[in-house]
Amino acid sequence: MENNKLIRQMYDSLGEGHGHEPGVAHVEIHGNKVLGLHLVDGLEIIAEEKEEGIDATIRVKAGIKIEKPVKICFGLIPETGVQRINIKTHIEKNASIGIVASCTFPFAKEILHTMDAEIRLDEGAEYTYIERHVHGPEGGVTVIPRAKVILGKGARFRTDFELIKGRVGEIDIEYDAECHARSILEMSARISGRGTDKIRINEMANLLGEDAVAVLTTNIAVRDSAHARIENTIIASAAGTRGHVDCKEIIQGNATAQAIPIVDVRHAKAHVTHEAAIGSVDSKQLETLMARGLNEDDATDLIIEGLLRPQY
Amino acid sequence: MSEKTILQVDNVSLELGGKRILNHLSMDIWTGHVHAIVGVNGAGKSTLASTIMGLNGYRHFEGDILFEGQSIKNMNVAERARLGITLAWQEPARYEGLTVEKFILAGAGNACSHTVERALQTLGLDPGKYAQRAVDRTLSGGERKRVELASIVAMRPRLVIMDEPDSGIDVDALNRIFDTLKILRDHGSTVILITHSMTVLKQADHAFLLCCGNVLDKGGIDKIEGFFGRKCQGCDHQNKPDQEELNGE
């Protein structure tokens, strides 16, 4: 009963019902305790409660395509606590899966959420990982995701991080991807910070195989005294590799932001570009909306809403 | 004069970077009419448009601008827009992630999705294909121009300034924009076309010829078109008219 209540509270905080469509795999983890686990054919998830956190493995067997996105709900309902997740994910040859991971800490005052992930995609595998966060109105949460991703030949990995409600608190993301021939990597994050929030994103794509492609996109808005530091790197070491690092940050008030796109090209037939823009809201965008009658604050909010709009 | 004046530009002078761009410029814009403001590059046309709209950097000028008899000199862009004045940019802004639907609704008050549909259809854009697209680089310049005009149609302004409406678009899109001009006029909007194109000029009822930040001549389209074609195109003292021309001789 207690488990069901926690599951309901977690889904309620996300604005979602806790009923699931038939054929949808789902996992619920509260703190370091597994509350629910429902699988579908071809999907293997093992989650073990350990003293230091949850050790989990996700495996999709070769050739299996999980049709409906798997829902994973991580969270902590109390104001304080620690959640540590260690996940090893293996998507085997030509298999595919999409995961929507909701991480909810709606009343957080002093919560630590860490995620250490090893993700391996074999040849031709596809994996989409959408991460949606709900935090408390005062922040009060430190989120530290770490991931090491290996994309085999022709594999495709796409991930998107979004804070949909509440304050950031502190987010410190580090993803490191190794991309083999013809693989495609897309990593994006969209976060709005305020108050004394701190956002740090450090993503690295190492294009090792011919014709591998990576796109790293970060859209950030910070105001008050919030701070953002984005350091995204693409290393292109093989012929035909292509990449783009894109970082846009809108700052208001006393907020500060740094963008450090690093493009390291080590092959004459590789092509990597970068674009970074930090500043207040573009004056032409602002004045266009004001010329339709919006005041400056509403026009600014609309521009930021667009910047942070989900890509997938 | 029986025509009612909606906008009066009264002896306006404006300097940018130490250079006088508008020079004691005066003109009356009549309610419900389509006016063209023509002139060669650098004549001050777009500066005048920005000054009327009150854009940042164009607010400090000598003289006055009256909208229906009320000075708008100390109003910001949004305040002028709420009176019913709006501007279509020569090169419309791009917005990452902002949908066409939200962009159009931003200026349309309490409008609903039907307003968006109708506005897009007016500009020949399929709402099913465009409403949820972002107003970003994935739209061509011509598409963005039409989306911007759709937002103006939805706004139902009282005075629209269109800066170089033919810039960067193909013939079909231009014809659609001309059709939209008629619709705006039918809705009671007054229009100012900023242009150096004879094709656009012909859509107007009256025209002002600008040179060196001043009105060199005004009147019917045939008169201005003739003067502009004969004397301005290839003029060897563009934007430095001699005194005779400034005196209208």
XYZ file of C-alpha atoms in Angstrom:
561
model
C 0.000 0.000 0.000
C 2.807 2.351 0.989
C 4.546 1.625 -2.316
C 1.403 2.353 -4.302
C 0.967 5.627 -2.461
C 4.535 6.699 -3.271
C 4.128 5.689 -6.904
C 0.928 7.727 -7.096
C 2.609 10.723 -5.485
C 5.518 10.561 -7.897
C 3.290 10.410 -10.974
C 0.995 13.088 -9.562
C 3.967 15.415 -9.154
C 4.734 14.909 -12.823
C 1.181 15.791 -13.780
C 0.666 12.281 -15.104
C -1.781 9.571 -14.237
C -0.197 6.412 -12.873
C -2.093 4.052 -15.088
C -0.138 2.668 -18.007
C -1.229 1.661 -21.453
C -1.076 -2.053 -22.127
C 2.263 -3.035 -23.604
C 4.175 -0.214 -21.932
C 7.073 -1.287 -19.757
C 7.569 0.818 -16.648
C 9.801 1.042 -13.607
C 9.344 3.093 -10.452
C 12.241 3.779 -8.117
C 11.827 5.886 -4.984
C 15.076 6.803 -3.294
C 17.111 3.625 -3.358
C 14.092 1.346 -3.366
C 12.457 -0.312 -6.354
C 8.685 0.120 -6.042
C 7.498 -1.209 -9.349
C 8.803 -3.105 -12.363
C 6.797 -4.178 -15.387
C 8.509 -5.553 -18.470
C 7.564 -6.403 -22.033
C 8.891 -9.144 -24.291
C 12.474 -8.635 -25.392
C 13.284 -6.161 -22.635
C 15.339 -7.209 -19.654
C 15.632 -4.911 -16.657
C 17.200 -6.020 -13.409
C 17.205 -3.573 -10.535
C 18.885 -4.497 -7.281
C 18.746 -2.524 -4.070
C 22.220 -2.156 -2.652
C 23.406 -0.326 0.411
C 24.958 2.428 -1.668
C 22.076 2.737 -4.139
C 20.364 0.938 -6.991
C 22.359 -1.222 -9.383
C 20.388 -1.760 -12.568
C 20.934 -3.309 -15.933
C 18.848 -2.735 -19.040
C 19.237 -5.065 -21.964
C 17.421 -5.249 -25.267
C 18.172 -8.410 -27.124
C 19.483 -8.421 -30.671
C 16.930 -7.521 -33.319
C 14.210 -6.672 -30.791
C 12.402 -3.378 -31.258
C 10.537 -2.175 -28.198
C 7.614 -0.421 -29.813
C 6.301 1.763 -27.008
C 8.595 4.043 -25.013
C 9.529 2.575 -21.650
C 8.650 4.780 -18.689
C 11.060 5.013 -15.811
C 10.135 7.132 -12.831
C 12.899 8.076 -10.423
C 12.263 10.303 -7.445
C 12.086 11.196 -3.815
C 8.934 12.560 -2.250
C 10.443 13.690 1.096
C 12.296 16.969 1.408
C 15.665 15.354 2.058
C 17.459 12.236 0.975
C 19.849 10.601 -1.423
C 19.156 8.652 -4.580
C 22.063 6.914 -6.281
C 21.457 5.014 -9.484
C 24.037 2.936 -11.319
C 22.796 1.662 -14.670
C 24.410 -0.466 -17.310
C 22.475 -0.407 -20.562
C 23.157 -2.708 -23.461
C 21.209 -2.404 -26.684
C 22.225 -5.315 -28.814
C 22.686 -5.486 -32.552
C 19.843 -3.897 -34.542
C 17.666 -3.586 -31.459
C 15.873 -0.361 -30.574
C 14.290 1.229 -27.526
C 13.077 4.582 -26.303
C 13.031 5.481 -22.615
C 11.251 8.418 -21.040
C 12.862 8.923 -17.648
C 11.028 11.222 -15.267
C 12.989 12.349 -12.247
C 10.824 13.983 -9.619
C 11.826 15.726 -6.405
C 8.802 17.985 -5.912
C 9.427 18.995 -2.297
C 13.211 18.917 -2.337
C 15.124 20.928 0.221
C 18.275 18.868 0.432
C 18.328 16.014 -2.022
C 21.205 14.431 -3.894
C 20.416 12.498 -7.076
C 23.304 10.816 -8.842
C 23.277 8.672 -11.929
C 26.233 6.717 -13.207
C 25.453 5.147 -16.539
C 27.319 2.943 -18.949
C 25.508 2.693 -22.238
C 26.574 0.373 -25.009
C 24.879 0.255 -28.386
C 25.925 -2.552 -30.691
C 25.954 -2.283 -34.458
C 22.743 -0.795 -35.884
C 21.129 -0.325 -32.459
C 18.967 2.680 -31.666
C 18.362 4.230 -28.270
C 16.460 7.378 -27.330
C 16.653 8.564 -23.734
C 14.433 11.501 -22.809
C 15.024 12.833 -19.295
C 12.411 15.105 -17.730
C 12.937 16.650 -14.302
C 10.524 18.067 -11.758
C 12.166 19.863 -8.842
C 10.855 21.738 -5.856
C 10.036 25.422 -5.974
C 13.190 26.249 -4.021
C 15.555 24.008 -5.936
C 17.064 22.121 -3.019
C 18.337 19.339 -5.211
C 21.729 18.467 -6.608
C 21.567 16.393 -9.776
C 24.758 14.718 -10.969
C 24.311 12.497 -14.042
C 27.372 10.836 -15.533
C 27.282 8.679 -18.628
C 29.791 6.840 -20.734
C 28.264 5.958 -24.105
C 29.703 3.676 -26.762
C 28.018 3.682 -30.146
C 28.839 0.753 -32.397
C 28.823 0.892 -36.179
C 25.686 2.529 -37.550
C 24.166 2.914 -34.064
C 22.074 5.912 -33.106
C 21.777 7.490 -29.660
C 19.654 10.481 -28.896
C 19.215 12.072 -25.496
C 17.364 15.145 -24.326
C 17.416 16.682 -20.857
C 14.718 19.094 -19.746
C 13.687 20.664 -16.457
C 9.932 20.966 -16.819
C 8.997 22.323 -13.396
C 10.603 23.862 -10.347
C 14.032 25.294 -9.785
C 17.297 23.791 -10.922
C 19.161 23.841 -7.616
C 22.375 22.413 -8.978
C 22.716 20.357 -12.138
C 26.067 18.948 -13.147
C 25.915 16.821 -16.297
C 28.843 14.922 -17.799
C 28.330 12.734 -20.848
C 31.162 11.168 -22.759
C 30.457 9.352 -26.025
C 32.627 7.210 -28.257
C 31.223 7.046 -31.762
C 32.229 4.375 -34.226
C 31.684 4.279 -37.984
C 28.423 5.744 -39.322
C 26.978 6.161 -35.860
C 24.840 9.168 -35.011
C 24.861 10.932 -31.668
C 22.449 13.710 -30.701
C 22.599 15.201 -27.220
C 20.530 18.183 -26.166
C 19.647 19.962 -22.960
C 17.223 22.778 -22.252
C 17.270 24.314 -18.796
C 16.059 27.546 -17.246
C 17.801 28.675 -14.057
C 17.011 31.413 -11.582
C 17.810 32.471 -8.028
C 21.172 30.984 -7.130
C 20.841 27.959 -9.424
C 23.961 26.439 -10.900
C 24.050 24.614 -14.218
C 27.114 22.832 -15.499
C 27.095 20.731 -18.649
C 30.124 18.973 -20.018
C 29.463 16.797 -23.053
C 32.071 15.108 -25.165
C 31.693 13.302 -28.469
C 34.672 11.415 -29.765
C 34.103 10.613 -33.436
C 36.414 7.666 -33.970
C 34.842 5.880 -36.936
C 34.401 7.056 -40.499
C 31.249 9.061 -41.232
C 30.229 9.257 -37.595
C 28.046 12.262 -36.779
C 27.452 14.191 -33.554
C 25.283 17.174 -32.706
C 25.493 18.685 -29.222
C 22.809 21.298 -28.537
C 22.352 23.289 -25.359
C 19.759 25.997 -24.797
C 19.931 27.741 -21.453
C 18.160 30.710 -19.896
C 19.445 32.112 -16.601
C 18.287 35.059 -14.552
C 18.662 36.555 -11.050
C 22.042 35.294 -9.806
C 22.014 31.940 -11.555
C 25.126 30.659 -13.276
C 25.604 28.362 -16.245
C 28.772 26.895 -17.645
C 28.565 24.812 -20.813
C 31.612 23.028 -22.105
C 30.866 20.786 -25.060
C 33.525 19.098 -27.115
C 33.611 17.212 -30.391
C 36.781 15.418 -31.425
C 36.764 14.258 -35.044
C 39.465 11.728 -35.811
C 38.228 9.920 -38.909
C 37.355 10.671 -42.519
C 33.826 11.851 -43.220
C 33.023 12.610 -39.614
C 30.764 15.586 -39.078
C 29.676 17.458 -36.024
C 28.108 20.599 -34.691
C 28.242 22.145 -31.239
C 25.460 24.625 -30.609
C 25.021 26.596 -27.415
C 22.569 29.408 -26.843
C 22.269 31.129 -23.503
C 19.996 34.005 -22.601
C 20.994 35.881 -19.481
C 18.995 38.400 -17.467
C 19.586 40.320 -14.260
C 22.807 39.405 -12.481
C 23.030 35.946 -14.003
C 26.277 34.799 -15.567
C 27.000 32.278 -18.285
C 29.965 30.717 -19.982
C 29.978 28.693 -23.184
C 33.095 26.855 -24.225
C 32.591 24.910 -27.442
C 35.674 22.872 -28.261
C 36.145 21.573 -31.762
C 39.133 19.279 -32.169
C 39.533 18.067 -35.747
C 42.252 15.511 -36.376
C 41.470 14.448 -39.925
C 41.516 16.524 -43.115
C 38.226 14.989 -44.273
C 36.332 15.754 -41.101
C 34.082 18.773 -40.706
C 32.928 20.154 -37.372
C 31.279 23.502 -36.719
C 30.258 25.348 -33.605
C 27.985 28.202 -32.691
C 27.728 29.857 -29.305
C 25.650 32.868 -28.422
C 25.298 34.357 -24.979
C 23.515 37.547 -24.195
C 20.289 39.212 -23.404
C 17.264 38.581 -25.578
C 17.846 39.556 -29.197
C 16.521 43.095 -29.690
C 14.918 42.381 -33.054
C 13.067 39.362 -31.682
C 11.945 41.442 -28.730
C 10.853 44.474 -30.738
C 8.962 42.341 -33.244
C 6.826 40.901 -30.455
C 6.500 44.319 -28.805
C 5.337 45.685 -32.167
C 2.438 43.231 -31.833
C 1.570 44.707 -28.427
C 3.392 42.458 -25.928
C 5.184 44.232 -23.107
C 8.899 43.574 -22.726
C 8.553 40.959 -19.965
C 5.907 38.942 -21.808
C 7.885 39.122 -25.037
C 11.013 37.922 -23.216
C 9.126 35.033 -21.603
C 7.763 33.958 -24.991
C 11.216 34.005 -26.575
C 12.656 31.936 -23.713
C 9.702 29.526 -23.869
C 10.553 28.920 -27.509
C 14.240 28.461 -26.768
C 13.418 25.819 -24.153
C 10.760 24.035 -26.198
C 11.193 20.250 -26.363
C 12.900 19.027 -29.503
C 11.344 15.558 -29.506
C -8.759 68.603 -47.209
C -11.538 66.091 -46.563
C -9.246 63.109 -45.912
C -8.727 62.211 -42.287
C -5.126 62.030 -41.096
C -4.257 59.004 -38.951
C -0.539 59.724 -38.614
C 1.220 63.036 -38.768
C 5.002 63.223 -38.977
C 5.748 66.778 -37.958
C 9.139 68.311 -38.789
C 11.101 65.259 -37.631
C 14.888 65.312 -37.618
C 17.007 62.432 -36.401
C 20.740 61.860 -36.223
C 22.442 58.478 -36.080
C 26.162 58.248 -35.407
C 26.528 61.983 -35.835
C 24.903 61.933 -39.264
C 21.535 63.532 -39.926
C 19.332 60.833 -41.457
C 15.902 62.508 -41.226
C 15.933 66.200 -41.966
C 12.896 68.284 -40.982
C 10.652 65.643 -42.461
C 6.897 66.143 -42.435
C 4.106 64.050 -43.914
C 0.446 63.229 -43.339
C -0.783 59.644 -43.667
C -4.467 59.336 -44.497
C -6.778 56.887 -42.791
C -7.599 53.798 -44.845
C -5.227 54.579 -47.700
C -2.152 52.721 -48.936
C 0.845 55.025 -49.025
C 4.251 54.325 -50.475
C 7.465 55.910 -49.308
C 10.035 55.566 -52.065
C 13.626 56.593 -52.439
C 17.039 55.237 -53.245
C 19.126 53.368 -50.661
C 20.098 55.673 -47.830
C 17.268 58.133 -48.382
C 15.959 57.525 -44.863
C 12.982 55.273 -45.613
C 13.715 52.476 -43.127
C 14.886 55.003 -40.536
C 11.521 56.716 -40.836
C 9.742 53.353 -40.392
C 11.831 52.598 -37.282
C 11.173 56.078 -35.908
C 7.419 55.809 -36.359
C 7.473 52.400 -34.636
C 9.718 53.753 -31.848
C 12.435 51.113 -32.096
C 15.422 51.233 -29.804
C 17.875 53.865 -31.080
C 15.180 55.771 -32.962
C 13.384 57.379 -30.035
C 15.351 60.588 -29.665
C 14.399 62.943 -32.451
C 13.398 66.550 -32.954
C 9.836 67.315 -33.987
C 6.854 65.136 -33.192
C 4.819 62.195 -34.426
C 1.080 62.249 -33.819
C -1.253 59.277 -34.080
C -4.832 60.444 -34.359
C -3.749 63.766 -32.930
C -1.955 62.248 -29.924
C 1.812 62.509 -29.613
C 3.477 59.095 -29.526
C 6.967 60.515 -29.138
C 7.419 59.268 -25.574
C 5.764 55.898 -26.088
C 7.724 52.664 -26.388
C 7.139 50.088 -29.118
C 4.516 48.122 -27.200
C 2.545 51.228 -26.290
C 2.485 52.304 -29.927
C 1.458 48.779 -30.943
C -1.406 48.859 -28.482
C -2.647 51.990 -30.246
C -2.724 49.876 -33.397
C 0.612 50.688 -35.040
C 2.778 47.815 -36.229
C 5.750 47.088 -38.452
C 6.651 44.281 -40.826
C 10.431 44.071 -40.995
C 12.385 43.852 -44.227
C 14.144 40.815 -42.774
C 11.809 39.216 -40.203
C 13.258 37.913 -36.946
C 13.850 34.203 -36.371
C 12.844 32.516 -33.135
C 14.289 29.214 -32.075
C 11.516 26.900 -30.910
C 8.692 29.452 -31.014
C 5.868 27.990 -33.055
C 4.150 29.851 -35.860
C 0.892 29.454 -33.943
C 2.245 31.094 -30.777
C 3.950 33.809 -32.781
C 0.697 34.716 -34.519
C -1.353 34.515 -31.326
C 1.108 36.828 -29.545
C -0.336 39.822 -31.318
C -3.879 38.635 -31.753
C -5.283 39.412 -28.315
C -7.822 36.857 -27.238
C -7.890 35.089 -30.562
C -8.219 31.334 -30.952
C -6.716 28.707 -33.225
C -9.255 29.613 -35.948
C -7.666 33.058 -36.119
C -4.298 31.418 -36.753
C -5.783 29.172 -39.429
C -7.461 32.054 -41.216
C -4.376 34.266 -41.044
C -2.139 31.528 -42.454
C -4.635 30.700 -45.187
C -4.795 34.373 -46.139
C -1.073 34.240 -46.824
C -1.371 30.950 -48.715
C 0.208 28.835 -45.973
C -1.372 25.516 -45.020
C -2.110 25.690 -41.241
C -1.676 21.926 -40.956
C 1.860 22.220 -42.229
C 2.918 25.484 -40.669
C 1.156 26.132 -37.339
C 3.438 23.900 -35.277
C 6.651 24.691 -37.117
C 9.147 26.973 -35.438
C 9.735 30.483 -36.770
C 13.395 29.628 -37.193
C 15.961 28.989 -39.868
C 13.998 26.027 -41.204
C 11.584 28.518 -42.757
C 12.792 30.281 -45.880
C 12.986 34.064 -45.932
C 9.801 34.192 -48.000
C 7.977 31.881 -45.602
C 9.026 33.970 -42.625
C 7.867 37.079 -44.419
C 4.456 35.501 -44.980
C 4.281 34.253 -41.385
C 5.066 37.744 -40.164
C 2.350 39.194 -42.342
C -0.050 36.516 -41.082
C 0.666 37.726 -37.548
C -0.195 41.247 -38.664
C -3.432 40.107 -40.315
C -4.391 38.397 -37.040
C -3.515 41.534 -35.084
C -5.850 43.701 -37.183
C -3.760 46.840 -36.750
C -4.887 50.331 -37.599
C -1.600 51.303 -39.226
C 0.845 48.858 -40.811
C 4.295 49.855 -41.960
C 5.745 47.306 -44.359
C 9.472 47.692 -44.915
C 10.489 46.412 -48.366
C 7.708 43.802 -48.642
C 9.188 42.375 -51.857
C 12.622 41.742 -50.396
C 13.771 38.134 -50.709
C 10.535 36.595 -51.967
C 9.357 35.092 -55.232
C 6.630 36.383 -57.542
C 3.892 34.089 -56.189
C 4.586 35.130 -52.626
C 4.642 38.780 -53.659
C 1.252 38.470 -55.316
C -0.065 36.883 -52.123
C 1.312 39.816 -50.153
C -0.384 42.240 -52.532
C -3.680 40.368 -52.044
C -3.161 40.671 -48.310
C -2.687 44.415 -48.680
C -6.183 44.593 -50.104
C -7.538 42.518 -47.235
C -5.856 44.774 -44.698
C -7.350 47.802 -46.382
C -10.782 46.160 -46.484
C -10.439 45.651 -42.725
C -9.829 49.366 -42.370
C -6.073 49.287 -41.875
C -3.931 52.118 -43.170
C -0.763 50.934 -44.884
C 2.655 52.472 -45.446
C 4.854 50.643 -47.941
C 8.566 51.348 -47.703
C 10.098 50.516 -51.065
C 12.338 51.333 -53.954
C 10.462 48.927 -56.226
C 8.172 50.236 -58.960
C 6.096 47.038 -58.661
C 5.404 47.701 -54.995
C 4.909 51.420 -55.572
C 2.037 50.645 -57.957
C 0.079 49.020 -55.113
C -0.234 52.369 -53.331
C -2.767 55.170 -53.655
C -0.261 57.914 -52.977
C 3.462 58.197 -52.598
C 6.158 60.261 -50.962
C 9.573 60.501 -52.550
C 12.347 60.715 -49.988
C 15.818 62.036 -50.582
C 18.368 62.949 -47.955
C 15.869 62.411 -45.157
C 13.341 64.805 -46.527
C 10.241 64.653 -48.737
C 11.355 65.647 -52.204
C 7.939 65.193 -53.774
C 4.547 63.657 -53.051
C 1.352 62.894 -54.898
C -0.161 60.300 -57.205
C 1.677 57.163 -58.189
C 2.178 58.107 -61.830
C 3.764 61.402 -60.872
C 6.127 59.913 -58.292
C 6.942 56.896 -60.427
C 7.860 59.192 -63.307
C 9.985 61.459 -61.188
C 11.676 58.560 -59.377
C 12.372 56.730 -62.627
C 13.653 59.785 -64.470
C 15.579 61.621 -61.819
C 16.486 59.298 -58.963
C 17.608 56.160 -60.781
C 21.124 56.927 -61.876
C 21.157 60.286 -60.140
C 24.767 61.326 -59.600
C 24.038 63.154 -56.368
C 21.852 60.608 -54.636
C 20.843 61.778 -51.203
C 22.566 65.090 -51.799
C 19.844 66.940 -53.728
C 20.515 70.353 -55.012
C 18.527 73.229 -53.649
C 16.179 73.354 -56.655
C 15.016 69.817 -56.020
C 14.606 70.434 -52.332
C 12.476 73.436 -53.236
C 10.366 71.186 -55.438
C 11.338 72.898 -58.650
